[in-house]
Amino acid sequence: MRIIIVGGGIGGLALAAGLRRHEFEVSVFDRDLDITQTGGYHITLDGRAQAALQELVAPEIFERLLGSSSALRLRTRDAFWDRYGRLLGHGPRLDDNPGVDIDRITLRTILADAVGADLYLGRPVTDITRTAGAPQAVFADGSTAPGDLLVGADGAHSLVAQRLAGRPTNHPTGIIGFSGRTAAGDLGATERQRLGPRSSMVLGPRTTALYIGFLDPVGNAVLDTPRPREAITTGPTYIWGAMFAESAATDALRALHGTELRSALLTAFDREGWRHAALEVVERADPGSIGAFRFNAASTRARDLAPWPAGPVTALGDAVHATPPTAGMGAGAAIRDAASLVTGLRAVAAGTVTLPVAVSRFESDMRVRGSEVLLAAMRTVRLMRATGSPLGAGATTATASVLARTQLLGRRRFTSR
């Protein structure tokens, strides 16, 4: 059985690594020329995502992943602030949380190593067709790659999923995001102490928000390993995300870069009455690290996900259940999708089920999983929308309290021991 994977992001590489480990013939085609050229900065992997990875990759690969990760249990409780820098409350304790954070580039690089020569970079797929029922990927030069199963792992704007569904599989949420990296040592002592070794969330008026994640694969290392650490983050770092309602003004910011974009973000926050001192993490960011992205989301209803009959073409991850980053679960869900599909294909190889039945079972599981993570992510999006008008301190405190409870429920529901 030959499997063609369109897209070499986290989900596609995790699937390919698992298939290769179990001796399937697999090829991954991705448009990127360099595996390190990827959007985003860090990924949270809960207990279930880590368990899925252990099924997909060899033990030494999994050790490399953990050896370059930051342990959530070593962070202090998340904090919720208002736009003036005043503390509103805390999230749950993380002492028993098995989750880890890892640089997206680090995770993608290690997974690409596991896939090896079966990964083909600089090969964007422009179409998919079928010949005598068998699927094949079509490239710009007219060449093709046939297989018994073709899997779209090509993200929120998936060619494969759109071909299957006959329409886009997700839609913009109305929020524009901007992310960047700021070394803790580049902040002043007062702000360093205020933010501390934890993640923070600030909700402001008119759907403005600032998430500040804490990443330290060295000081908060998961493993005491003799292997060299492969994380691109080498010290305490804040990975932040600024969020605004989508409009002509905020959309125009996506065309800016570097110091110009950083200044424009500070001006946009200033217009909404944010205290400048509370934005030091943005002001001191590495200007070359700042990028823009649009929040897209699929339907939260399981029946709307993968709305096609099961067959020799399927999809996974954001191609099916595009998830805003507001719950930190999108990449983990894609990895779990991959593990589920590998399990099904191993049953096909063993002769206990047919390929169509295995794909049908996989898609059924994925619909439930995708709905769960989307519901969690959209809770925060809805809270942001609920702050669409200027809030008094009491209302802001109440919103933070709701958000803290939401985060607690999310952790209890989605974190395995």
PDB file of C-alpha atoms in Angstrom, residues 1-283:
ATOM      1  CA  MET A   1       0.000   0.000   0.000  1.00  0.00           C
ATOM      2  CA  ARG A   2       1.382   3.382  -1.056  1.00  0.00           C
ATOM      3  CA  ILE A   3       0.302   6.555   0.768  1.00  0.00           C
ATOM      4  CA  ILE A   4       0.693  10.058  -0.669  1.00  0.00           C
ATOM      5  CA  ILE A   5       0.660  12.932   1.833  1.00  0.00           C
ATOM      6  CA  VAL A   6       0.057  16.465   0.592  1.00  0.00           C
ATOM      7  CA  GLY A   7       1.593  18.916   3.076  1.00  0.00           C
ATOM      8  CA  GLY A   8       4.622  18.652   5.345  1.00  0.00           C
ATOM      9  CA  GLY A   9       3.401  20.492   8.412  1.00  0.00           C
ATOM     10  CA  ILE A  10       3.201  18.927  11.865  1.00  0.00           C
ATOM     11  CA  GLY A  11       0.257  16.628  11.056  1.00  0.00           C
ATOM     12  CA  GLY A  12       1.619  15.468   7.706  1.00  0.00           C
ATOM     13  CA  LEU A  13       5.096  14.764   9.068  1.00  0.00           C
ATOM     14  CA  ALA A  14       3.726  12.977  12.138  1.00  0.00           C
ATOM     15  CA  LEU A  15       1.627  10.749   9.856  1.00  0.00           C
ATOM     16  CA  ALA A  16       4.567  10.042   7.559  1.00  0.00           C
ATOM     17  CA  ALA A  17       6.856   9.247  10.500  1.00  0.00           C
ATOM     18  CA  GLY A  18       4.312   6.775  11.875  1.00  0.00           C
ATOM     19  CA  LEU A  19       3.775   5.116   8.504  1.00  0.00           C
ATOM     20  CA  ARG A  20       7.505   4.888   7.853  1.00  0.00           C
ATOM     21  CA  ARG A  21       8.083   3.373  11.294  1.00  0.00           C
ATOM     22  CA  HIS A  22       5.609   0.628  10.406  1.00  0.00           C
ATOM     23  CA  GLU A  23       7.191   0.067   6.984  1.00  0.00           C
ATOM     24  CA  PHE A  24       4.539   1.568   4.741  1.00  0.00           C
ATOM     25  CA  GLU A  25       5.554   3.132   1.447  1.00  0.00           C
ATOM     26  CA  VAL A  26       4.928   6.858   1.897  1.00  0.00           C
ATOM     27  CA  SER A  27       5.812  10.134   0.168  1.00  0.00           C
ATOM     28  CA  VAL A  28       5.260  13.648   1.547  1.00  0.00           C
ATOM     29  CA  PHE A  29       5.148  16.628  -0.809  1.00  0.00           C
ATOM     30  CA  ASP A  30       5.430  20.172   0.545  1.00  0.00           C
ATOM     31  CA  ARG A  31       5.757  23.577  -1.095  1.00  0.00           C
ATOM     32  CA  ASP A  32       8.390  24.866   1.375  1.00  0.00           C
ATOM     33  CA  LEU A  33      12.012  24.826   0.288  1.00  0.00           C
ATOM     34  CA  ASP A  34      13.329  24.844   3.858  1.00  0.00           C
ATOM     35  CA  ILE A  35      11.767  22.903   6.720  1.00  0.00           C
ATOM     36  CA  THR A  36      12.602  25.738   9.154  1.00  0.00           C
ATOM     37  CA  GLN A  37      10.556  28.263   7.167  1.00  0.00           C
ATOM     38  CA  THR A  38       7.311  27.807   9.051  1.00  0.00           C
ATOM     39  CA  GLY A  39       4.823  30.141  10.673  1.00  0.00           C
ATOM     40  CA  GLY A  40       4.166  30.217  14.392  1.00  0.00           C
ATOM     41  CA  TYR A  41       6.563  29.901  17.283  1.00  0.00           C
ATOM     42  CA  HIS A  42       5.575  27.342  19.868  1.00  0.00           C
ATOM     43  CA  ILE A  43       3.247  24.404  20.245  1.00  0.00           C
ATOM     44  CA  THR A  44       1.648  22.947  23.361  1.00  0.00           C
ATOM     45  CA  LEU A  45       1.400  19.158  23.472  1.00  0.00           C
ATOM     46  CA  ASP A  46      -0.908  17.772  26.146  1.00  0.00           C
ATOM     47  CA  GLY A  47      -0.734  14.239  27.503  1.00  0.00           C
ATOM     48  CA  ARG A  48      -2.827  12.754  24.712  1.00  0.00           C
ATOM     49  CA  ALA A  49      -0.757  14.381  21.957  1.00  0.00           C
ATOM     50  CA  GLN A  50       2.424  13.063  23.560  1.00  0.00           C
ATOM     51  CA  ALA A  51       0.952   9.555  23.802  1.00  0.00           C
ATOM     52  CA  ALA A  52       0.097   9.738  20.092  1.00  0.00           C
ATOM     53  CA  LEU A  53       3.641  10.832  19.249  1.00  0.00           C
ATOM     54  CA  GLN A  54       5.052   7.892  21.181  1.00  0.00           C
ATOM     55  CA  GLU A  55       3.051   5.592  18.897  1.00  0.00           C
ATOM     56  CA  LEU A  56       4.267   7.396  15.771  1.00  0.00           C
ATOM     57  CA  VAL A  57       7.999   7.876  16.300  1.00  0.00           C
ATOM     58  CA  ALA A  58      10.872   5.781  17.573  1.00  0.00           C
ATOM     59  CA  PRO A  59      11.826   6.147  21.267  1.00  0.00           C
ATOM     60  CA  GLU A  60      14.998   8.096  20.468  1.00  0.00           C
ATOM     61  CA  ILE A  61      12.993  10.586  18.373  1.00  0.00           C
ATOM     62  CA  PHE A  62      10.496  11.083  21.194  1.00  0.00           C
ATOM     63  CA  GLU A  63      13.381  11.637  23.614  1.00  0.00           C
ATOM     64  CA  ARG A  64      14.764  14.331  21.284  1.00  0.00           C
ATOM     65  CA  LEU A  65      11.375  16.048  21.343  1.00  0.00           C
ATOM     66  CA  LEU A  66      11.078  16.042  25.121  1.00  0.00           C
ATOM     67  CA  GLY A  67      14.742  16.979  25.478  1.00  0.00           C
ATOM     68  CA  SER A  68      14.012  20.253  23.692  1.00  0.00           C
ATOM     69  CA  SER A  69      10.700  21.019  25.418  1.00  0.00           C
ATOM     70  CA  SER A  70       9.604  23.247  28.272  1.00  0.00           C
ATOM     71  CA  ALA A  71       7.503  21.633  31.042  1.00  0.00           C
ATOM     72  CA  LEU A  72       4.214  23.321  31.911  1.00  0.00           C
ATOM     73  CA  ARG A  73       4.381  21.885  35.448  1.00  0.00           C
ATOM     74  CA  LEU A  74       7.421  24.075  36.181  1.00  0.00           C
ATOM     75  CA  ARG A  75       5.577  27.295  35.323  1.00  0.00           C
ATOM     76  CA  THR A  76       3.623  29.297  37.849  1.00  0.00           C
ATOM     77  CA  ARG A  77      -0.131  29.736  37.420  1.00  0.00           C
ATOM     78  CA  ASP A  78      -1.321  31.654  34.376  1.00  0.00           C
ATOM     79  CA  ALA A  79      -2.247  35.281  35.064  1.00  0.00           C
ATOM     80  CA  PHE A  80      -5.087  37.437  33.739  1.00  0.00           C
ATOM     81  CA  TRP A  81      -4.543  41.188  33.461  1.00  0.00           C
ATOM     82  CA  ASP A  82      -6.439  44.243  32.340  1.00  0.00           C
ATOM     83  CA  ARG A  83      -5.094  46.638  29.696  1.00  0.00           C
ATOM     84  CA  TYR A  84      -3.565  48.839  32.426  1.00  0.00           C
ATOM     85  CA  GLY A  85      -1.390  46.003  33.758  1.00  0.00           C
ATOM     86  CA  ARG A  86      -3.550  45.304  36.808  1.00  0.00           C
ATOM     87  CA  LEU A  87      -3.780  41.691  37.942  1.00  0.00           C
ATOM     88  CA  LEU A  88      -7.324  40.292  37.745  1.00  0.00           C
ATOM     89  CA  GLY A  89      -6.855  36.648  38.641  1.00  0.00           C
ATOM     90  CA  HIS A  90      -5.042  33.386  38.049  1.00  0.00           C
ATOM     91  CA  GLY A  91      -5.630  30.158  36.187  1.00  0.00           C
ATOM     92  CA  PRO A  92      -5.362  26.686  37.743  1.00  0.00           C
ATOM     93  CA  ARG A  93      -2.192  25.306  39.266  1.00  0.00           C
ATOM     94  CA  LEU A  94      -0.008  23.443  36.790  1.00  0.00           C
ATOM     95  CA  ASP A  95       1.887  21.182  39.199  1.00  0.00           C
ATOM     96  CA  ASP A  96       0.330  17.973  37.859  1.00  0.00           C
ATOM     97  CA  ASN A  97      -0.024  19.079  34.221  1.00  0.00           C
ATOM     98  CA  PRO A  98       1.887  16.729  31.880  1.00  0.00           C
ATOM     99  CA  GLY A  99       1.849  19.209  28.988  1.00  0.00           C
ATOM    100  CA  VAL A 100       4.959  20.540  27.293  1.00  0.00           C
ATOM    101  CA  ASP A 101       5.741  23.494  25.038  1.00  0.00           C
ATOM    102  CA  ILE A 102       8.118  23.149  22.112  1.00  0.00           C
ATOM    103  CA  ASP A 103       9.272  25.466  19.340  1.00  0.00           C
ATOM    104  CA  ARG A 104       7.323  24.758  16.155  1.00  0.00           C
ATOM    105  CA  ILE A 105      10.532  24.850  14.098  1.00  0.00           C
ATOM    106  CA  THR A 106      12.202  22.385  16.475  1.00  0.00           C
ATOM    107  CA  LEU A 107       9.267  19.974  16.356  1.00  0.00           C
ATOM    108  CA  ARG A 108       8.982  20.168  12.577  1.00  0.00           C
ATOM    109  CA  THR A 109      12.731  19.620  12.113  1.00  0.00           C
ATOM    110  CA  ILE A 110      12.824  16.541  14.349  1.00  0.00           C
ATOM    111  CA  LEU A 111       9.760  15.037  12.671  1.00  0.00           C
ATOM    112  CA  ALA A 112      11.301  15.734   9.247  1.00  0.00           C
ATOM    113  CA  ASP A 113      14.385  13.789  10.349  1.00  0.00           C
ATOM    114  CA  ALA A 114      12.102  10.863  11.203  1.00  0.00           C
ATOM    115  CA  VAL A 115      10.564  11.004   7.710  1.00  0.00           C
ATOM    116  CA  GLY A 116      13.959  11.268   6.027  1.00  0.00           C
ATOM    117  CA  ALA A 117      14.181  10.812   2.256  1.00  0.00           C
ATOM    118  CA  ASP A 118      10.413  10.337   1.954  1.00  0.00           C
ATOM    119  CA  LEU A 119       9.942  14.120   2.355  1.00  0.00           C
ATOM    120  CA  TYR A 120      10.069  16.091  -0.894  1.00  0.00           C
ATOM    121  CA  LEU A 121      10.453  19.862  -0.440  1.00  0.00           C
ATOM    122  CA  GLY A 122       9.704  22.437  -3.110  1.00  0.00           C
ATOM    123  CA  ARG A 123       6.983  20.199  -4.601  1.00  0.00           C
ATOM    124  CA  PRO A 124       3.622  22.010  -4.292  1.00  0.00           C
ATOM    125  CA  VAL A 125       0.645  19.918  -5.354  1.00  0.00           C
ATOM    126  CA  THR A 126      -1.612  21.825  -7.763  1.00  0.00           C
ATOM    127  CA  ASP A 127      -4.409  19.295  -8.192  1.00  0.00           C
ATOM    128  CA  ILE A 128      -5.566  15.785  -7.332  1.00  0.00           C
ATOM    129  CA  THR A 129      -7.124  13.322  -9.773  1.00  0.00           C
ATOM    130  CA  ARG A 130      -8.140   9.687  -9.946  1.00  0.00           C
ATOM    131  CA  THR A 131      -7.168   7.077 -12.497  1.00  0.00           C
ATOM    132  CA  ALA A 132      -9.208   3.880 -12.390  1.00  0.00           C
ATOM    133  CA  GLY A 133     -10.290   4.891  -8.893  1.00  0.00           C
ATOM    134  CA  ALA A 134      -6.728   5.334  -7.590  1.00  0.00           C
ATOM    135  CA  PRO A 135      -5.836   8.862  -6.394  1.00  0.00           C
ATOM    136  CA  GLN A 136      -2.818  10.792  -7.569  1.00  0.00           C
ATOM    137  CA  ALA A 137      -1.203  14.122  -6.763  1.00  0.00           C
ATOM    138  CA  VAL A 138      -0.594  16.444  -9.707  1.00  0.00           C
ATOM    139  CA  PHE A 139       2.318  18.911  -9.789  1.00  0.00           C
ATOM    140  CA  ALA A 140       2.800  22.171 -11.669  1.00  0.00           C
ATOM    141  CA  ASP A 141       4.921  20.525 -14.363  1.00  0.00           C
ATOM    142  CA  GLY A 142       2.179  17.988 -15.105  1.00  0.00           C
ATOM    143  CA  SER A 143       3.911  15.071 -13.416  1.00  0.00           C
ATOM    144  CA  THR A 144       1.943  12.903 -10.993  1.00  0.00           C
ATOM    145  CA  ALA A 145       2.450  10.729  -7.916  1.00  0.00           C
ATOM    146  CA  PRO A 146      -0.068   7.855  -7.684  1.00  0.00           C
ATOM    147  CA  GLY A 147      -1.021   6.026  -4.522  1.00  0.00           C
ATOM    148  CA  ASP A 148      -3.587   3.773  -2.895  1.00  0.00           C
ATOM    149  CA  LEU A 149      -4.492   6.514  -0.403  1.00  0.00           C
ATOM    150  CA  LEU A 150      -3.978  10.273  -0.636  1.00  0.00           C
ATOM    151  CA  VAL A 151      -4.086  12.358   2.552  1.00  0.00           C
ATOM    152  CA  GLY A 152      -4.458  16.120   2.616  1.00  0.00           C
ATOM    153  CA  ALA A 153      -2.386  17.584   5.445  1.00  0.00           C
ATOM    154  CA  ASP A 154      -2.145  20.944   3.698  1.00  0.00           C
ATOM    155  CA  GLY A 155      -3.561  23.273   6.328  1.00  0.00           C
ATOM    156  CA  ALA A 156      -6.520  25.599   6.633  1.00  0.00           C
ATOM    157  CA  HIS A 157      -6.516  26.445   2.913  1.00  0.00           C
ATOM    158  CA  SER A 158      -6.297  22.784   1.934  1.00  0.00           C
ATOM    159  CA  LEU A 159      -6.570  21.994  -1.772  1.00  0.00           C
ATOM    160  CA  VAL A 160      -7.372  18.379  -0.945  1.00  0.00           C
ATOM    161  CA  ALA A 161     -10.168  19.100   1.550  1.00  0.00           C
ATOM    162  CA  GLN A 162     -11.757  21.687  -0.731  1.00  0.00           C
ATOM    163  CA  ARG A 163     -11.766  19.189  -3.587  1.00  0.00           C
ATOM    164  CA  LEU A 164     -13.439  16.621  -1.332  1.00  0.00           C
ATOM    165  CA  ALA A 165     -15.982  18.989   0.205  1.00  0.00           C
ATOM    166  CA  GLY A 166     -16.616  21.059  -2.920  1.00  0.00           C
ATOM    167  CA  ARG A 167     -16.241  24.222  -0.841  1.00  0.00           C
ATOM    168  CA  PRO A 168     -13.938  25.824   1.762  1.00  0.00           C
ATOM    169  CA  THR A 169     -13.852  23.820   4.991  1.00  0.00           C
ATOM    170  CA  ASN A 170     -13.470  26.806   7.326  1.00  0.00           C
ATOM    171  CA  HIS A 171     -14.071  30.540   7.526  1.00  0.00           C
ATOM    172  CA  PRO A 172     -12.421  33.646   9.036  1.00  0.00           C
ATOM    173  CA  THR A 173     -13.420  34.302  12.649  1.00  0.00           C
ATOM    174  CA  GLY A 174     -13.132  38.065  12.262  1.00  0.00           C
ATOM    175  CA  ILE A 175      -9.882  38.261  14.245  1.00  0.00           C
ATOM    176  CA  ILE A 176      -6.430  39.183  12.962  1.00  0.00           C
ATOM    177  CA  GLY A 177      -3.411  37.985  14.938  1.00  0.00           C
ATOM    178  CA  PHE A 178       0.200  39.178  15.144  1.00  0.00           C
ATOM    179  CA  SER A 179       2.872  37.146  16.899  1.00  0.00           C
ATOM    180  CA  GLY A 180       6.436  37.735  17.966  1.00  0.00           C
ATOM    181  CA  ARG A 181       9.259  36.713  20.305  1.00  0.00           C
ATOM    182  CA  THR A 182      10.762  38.738  23.136  1.00  0.00           C
ATOM    183  CA  ALA A 183      13.690  37.499  25.219  1.00  0.00           C
ATOM    184  CA  ALA A 184      12.954  37.915  28.932  1.00  0.00           C
ATOM    185  CA  GLY A 185      16.368  39.523  29.350  1.00  0.00           C
ATOM    186  CA  ASP A 186      15.368  42.336  26.980  1.00  0.00           C
ATOM    187  CA  LEU A 187      12.621  43.490  29.352  1.00  0.00           C
ATOM    188  CA  GLY A 188      13.137  45.839  32.247  1.00  0.00           C
ATOM    189  CA  ALA A 189      13.379  44.337  35.723  1.00  0.00           C
ATOM    190  CA  THR A 190       9.911  45.560  36.743  1.00  0.00           C
ATOM    191  CA  GLU A 191       8.162  44.034  33.726  1.00  0.00           C
ATOM    192  CA  ARG A 192      10.182  40.828  34.018  1.00  0.00           C
ATOM    193  CA  GLN A 193       8.993  40.461  37.600  1.00  0.00           C
ATOM    194  CA  ARG A 194       5.381  41.277  36.699  1.00  0.00           C
ATOM    195  CA  LEU A 195       5.135  38.724  33.911  1.00  0.00           C
ATOM    196  CA  GLY A 196       7.227  36.079  35.670  1.00  0.00           C
ATOM    197  CA  PRO A 197       7.739  32.451  34.525  1.00  0.00           C
ATOM    198  CA  ARG A 198       4.132  31.994  33.409  1.00  0.00           C
ATOM    199  CA  SER A 199       1.752  32.702  30.571  1.00  0.00           C
ATOM    200  CA  SER A 200      -0.603  35.672  30.657  1.00  0.00           C
ATOM    201  CA  MET A 201      -3.797  36.789  28.955  1.00  0.00           C
ATOM    202  CA  VAL A 202      -5.153  40.324  28.623  1.00  0.00           C
ATOM    203  CA  LEU A 203      -8.599  41.107  27.212  1.00  0.00           C
ATOM    204  CA  GLY A 204      -9.252  44.713  26.225  1.00  0.00           C
ATOM    205  CA  PRO A 205     -12.086  46.674  24.650  1.00  0.00           C
ATOM    206  CA  ARG A 206     -13.332  46.305  21.075  1.00  0.00           C
ATOM    207  CA  THR A 207     -12.029  42.751  20.650  1.00  0.00           C
ATOM    208  CA  THR A 208      -8.409  43.505  21.470  1.00  0.00           C
ATOM    209  CA  ALA A 209      -6.327  40.988  23.363  1.00  0.00           C
ATOM    210  CA  LEU A 210      -2.731  40.074  24.106  1.00  0.00           C
ATOM    211  CA  TYR A 211      -1.569  36.567  24.927  1.00  0.00           C
ATOM    212  CA  ILE A 212       1.936  36.220  26.394  1.00  0.00           C
ATOM    213  CA  GLY A 213       3.273  32.673  26.506  1.00  0.00           C
ATOM    214  CA  PHE A 214       6.376  31.688  28.482  1.00  0.00           C
ATOM    215  CA  LEU A 215       8.869  29.259  26.966  1.00  0.00           C
ATOM    216  CA  ASP A 216      12.124  28.076  28.544  1.00  0.00           C
ATOM    217  CA  PRO A 217      13.404  24.686  27.283  1.00  0.00           C
ATOM    218  CA  VAL A 218      16.581  25.117  29.338  1.00  0.00           C
ATOM    219  CA  GLY A 219      15.440  26.425  32.738  1.00  0.00           C
ATOM    220  CA  ASN A 220      12.176  24.463  32.574  1.00  0.00           C
ATOM    221  CA  ALA A 221      13.618  21.437  30.783  1.00  0.00           C
ATOM    222  CA  VAL A 222      11.461  18.309  30.695  1.00  0.00           C
ATOM    223  CA  LEU A 223      14.414  15.897  30.628  1.00  0.00           C
ATOM    224  CA  ASP A 224      17.888  15.895  32.095  1.00  0.00           C
ATOM    225  CA  THR A 225      19.368  14.402  28.954  1.00  0.00           C
ATOM    226  CA  PRO A 226      22.949  14.075  27.697  1.00  0.00           C
ATOM    227  CA  ARG A 227      21.737  14.854  24.190  1.00  0.00           C
ATOM    228  CA  PRO A 228      22.361  18.399  22.915  1.00  0.00           C
ATOM    229  CA  ARG A 229      19.199  20.468  23.155  1.00  0.00           C
ATOM    230  CA  GLU A 230      17.800  21.240  19.717  1.00  0.00           C
ATOM    231  CA  ALA A 231      15.386  24.005  20.692  1.00  0.00           C
ATOM    232  CA  ILE A 232      15.829  27.283  18.828  1.00  0.00           C
ATOM    233  CA  THR A 233      14.838  29.016  22.078  1.00  0.00           C
ATOM    234  CA  THR A 234      17.902  28.974  24.313  1.00  0.00           C
ATOM    235  CA  GLY A 235      16.695  31.034  27.279  1.00  0.00           C
ATOM    236  CA  PRO A 236      13.557  32.399  28.968  1.00  0.00           C
ATOM    237  CA  THR A 237      11.413  33.851  26.171  1.00  0.00           C
ATOM    238  CA  TYR A 238       7.940  35.312  25.832  1.00  0.00           C
ATOM    239  CA  ILE A 239       6.035  34.214  22.719  1.00  0.00           C
ATOM    240  CA  TRP A 240       3.211  36.714  22.388  1.00  0.00           C
ATOM    241  CA  GLY A 241       0.160  37.093  20.221  1.00  0.00           C
ATOM    242  CA  ALA A 242      -1.669  40.381  19.681  1.00  0.00           C
ATOM    243  CA  MET A 243      -5.274  40.122  18.514  1.00  0.00           C
ATOM    244  CA  PHE A 244      -7.588  42.675  16.911  1.00  0.00           C
ATOM    245  CA  ALA A 245     -10.988  42.641  15.262  1.00  0.00           C
ATOM    246  CA  GLU A 246     -10.615  42.295  11.513  1.00  0.00           C
ATOM    247  CA  SER A 247     -11.123  45.574   9.681  1.00  0.00           C
ATOM    248  CA  ALA A 248      -9.626  47.497   6.790  1.00  0.00           C
ATOM    249  CA  ALA A 249      -7.221  49.171   9.246  1.00  0.00           C
ATOM    250  CA  THR A 250      -6.023  45.992  10.951  1.00  0.00           C
ATOM    251  CA  ASP A 251      -5.897  44.069   7.686  1.00  0.00           C
ATOM    252  CA  ALA A 252      -3.582  46.759   6.277  1.00  0.00           C
ATOM    253  CA  LEU A 253      -1.093  45.974   9.074  1.00  0.00           C
ATOM    254  CA  ARG A 254      -0.457  42.573   7.484  1.00  0.00           C
ATOM    255  CA  ALA A 255       1.491  44.298   4.709  1.00  0.00           C
ATOM    256  CA  LEU A 256       3.971  45.809   7.192  1.00  0.00           C
ATOM    257  CA  HIS A 257       7.165  44.196   8.492  1.00  0.00           C
ATOM    258  CA  GLY A 258       9.857  44.608  11.126  1.00  0.00           C
ATOM    259  CA  THR A 259      10.058  47.793  13.157  1.00  0.00           C
ATOM    260  CA  GLU A 260       7.302  49.401  11.085  1.00  0.00           C
ATOM    261  CA  LEU A 261       4.857  46.645  12.024  1.00  0.00           C
ATOM    262  CA  ARG A 262       5.935  46.722  15.671  1.00  0.00           C
ATOM    263  CA  SER A 263       5.308  50.480  15.865  1.00  0.00           C
ATOM    264  CA  ALA A 264       1.948  50.118  14.138  1.00  0.00           C
ATOM    265  CA  LEU A 265       0.844  47.467  16.653  1.00  0.00           C
ATOM    266  CA  LEU A 266       1.746  49.729  19.580  1.00  0.00           C
ATOM    267  CA  THR A 267      -0.224  52.559  17.960  1.00  0.00           C
ATOM    268  CA  ALA A 268      -3.236  50.281  17.444  1.00  0.00           C
ATOM    269  CA  PHE A 269      -3.216  49.281  21.117  1.00  0.00           C
ATOM    270  CA  ASP A 270      -2.795  52.904  22.129  1.00  0.00           C
ATOM    271  CA  ARG A 271      -5.960  53.858  20.219  1.00  0.00           C
ATOM    272  CA  GLU A 272      -7.882  51.392  22.367  1.00  0.00           C
ATOM    273  CA  GLY A 273      -6.595  52.918  25.596  1.00  0.00           C
ATOM    274  CA  TRP A 274      -4.018  50.310  26.519  1.00  0.00           C
ATOM    275  CA  ARG A 275      -1.387  51.502  28.980  1.00  0.00           C
ATOM    276  CA  HIS A 276       1.950  51.730  27.195  1.00  0.00           C
ATOM    277  CA  ALA A 277       3.867  50.171  30.101  1.00  0.00           C
ATOM    278  CA  ALA A 278       1.757  47.005  29.790  1.00  0.00           C
ATOM    279  CA  LEU A 279       2.966  46.603  26.191  1.00  0.00           C
ATOM    280  CA  GLU A 280       6.700  46.423  26.879  1.00  0.00           C
ATOM    281  CA  VAL A 281       6.768  42.808  25.670  1.00  0.00           C
ATOM    282  CA  VAL A 282       5.665  44.054  22.238  1.00  0.00           C
ATOM    283  CA  GLU A 283       7.888  47.145  22.276  1.00  0.00           C
TER     284      GLU A 283
END
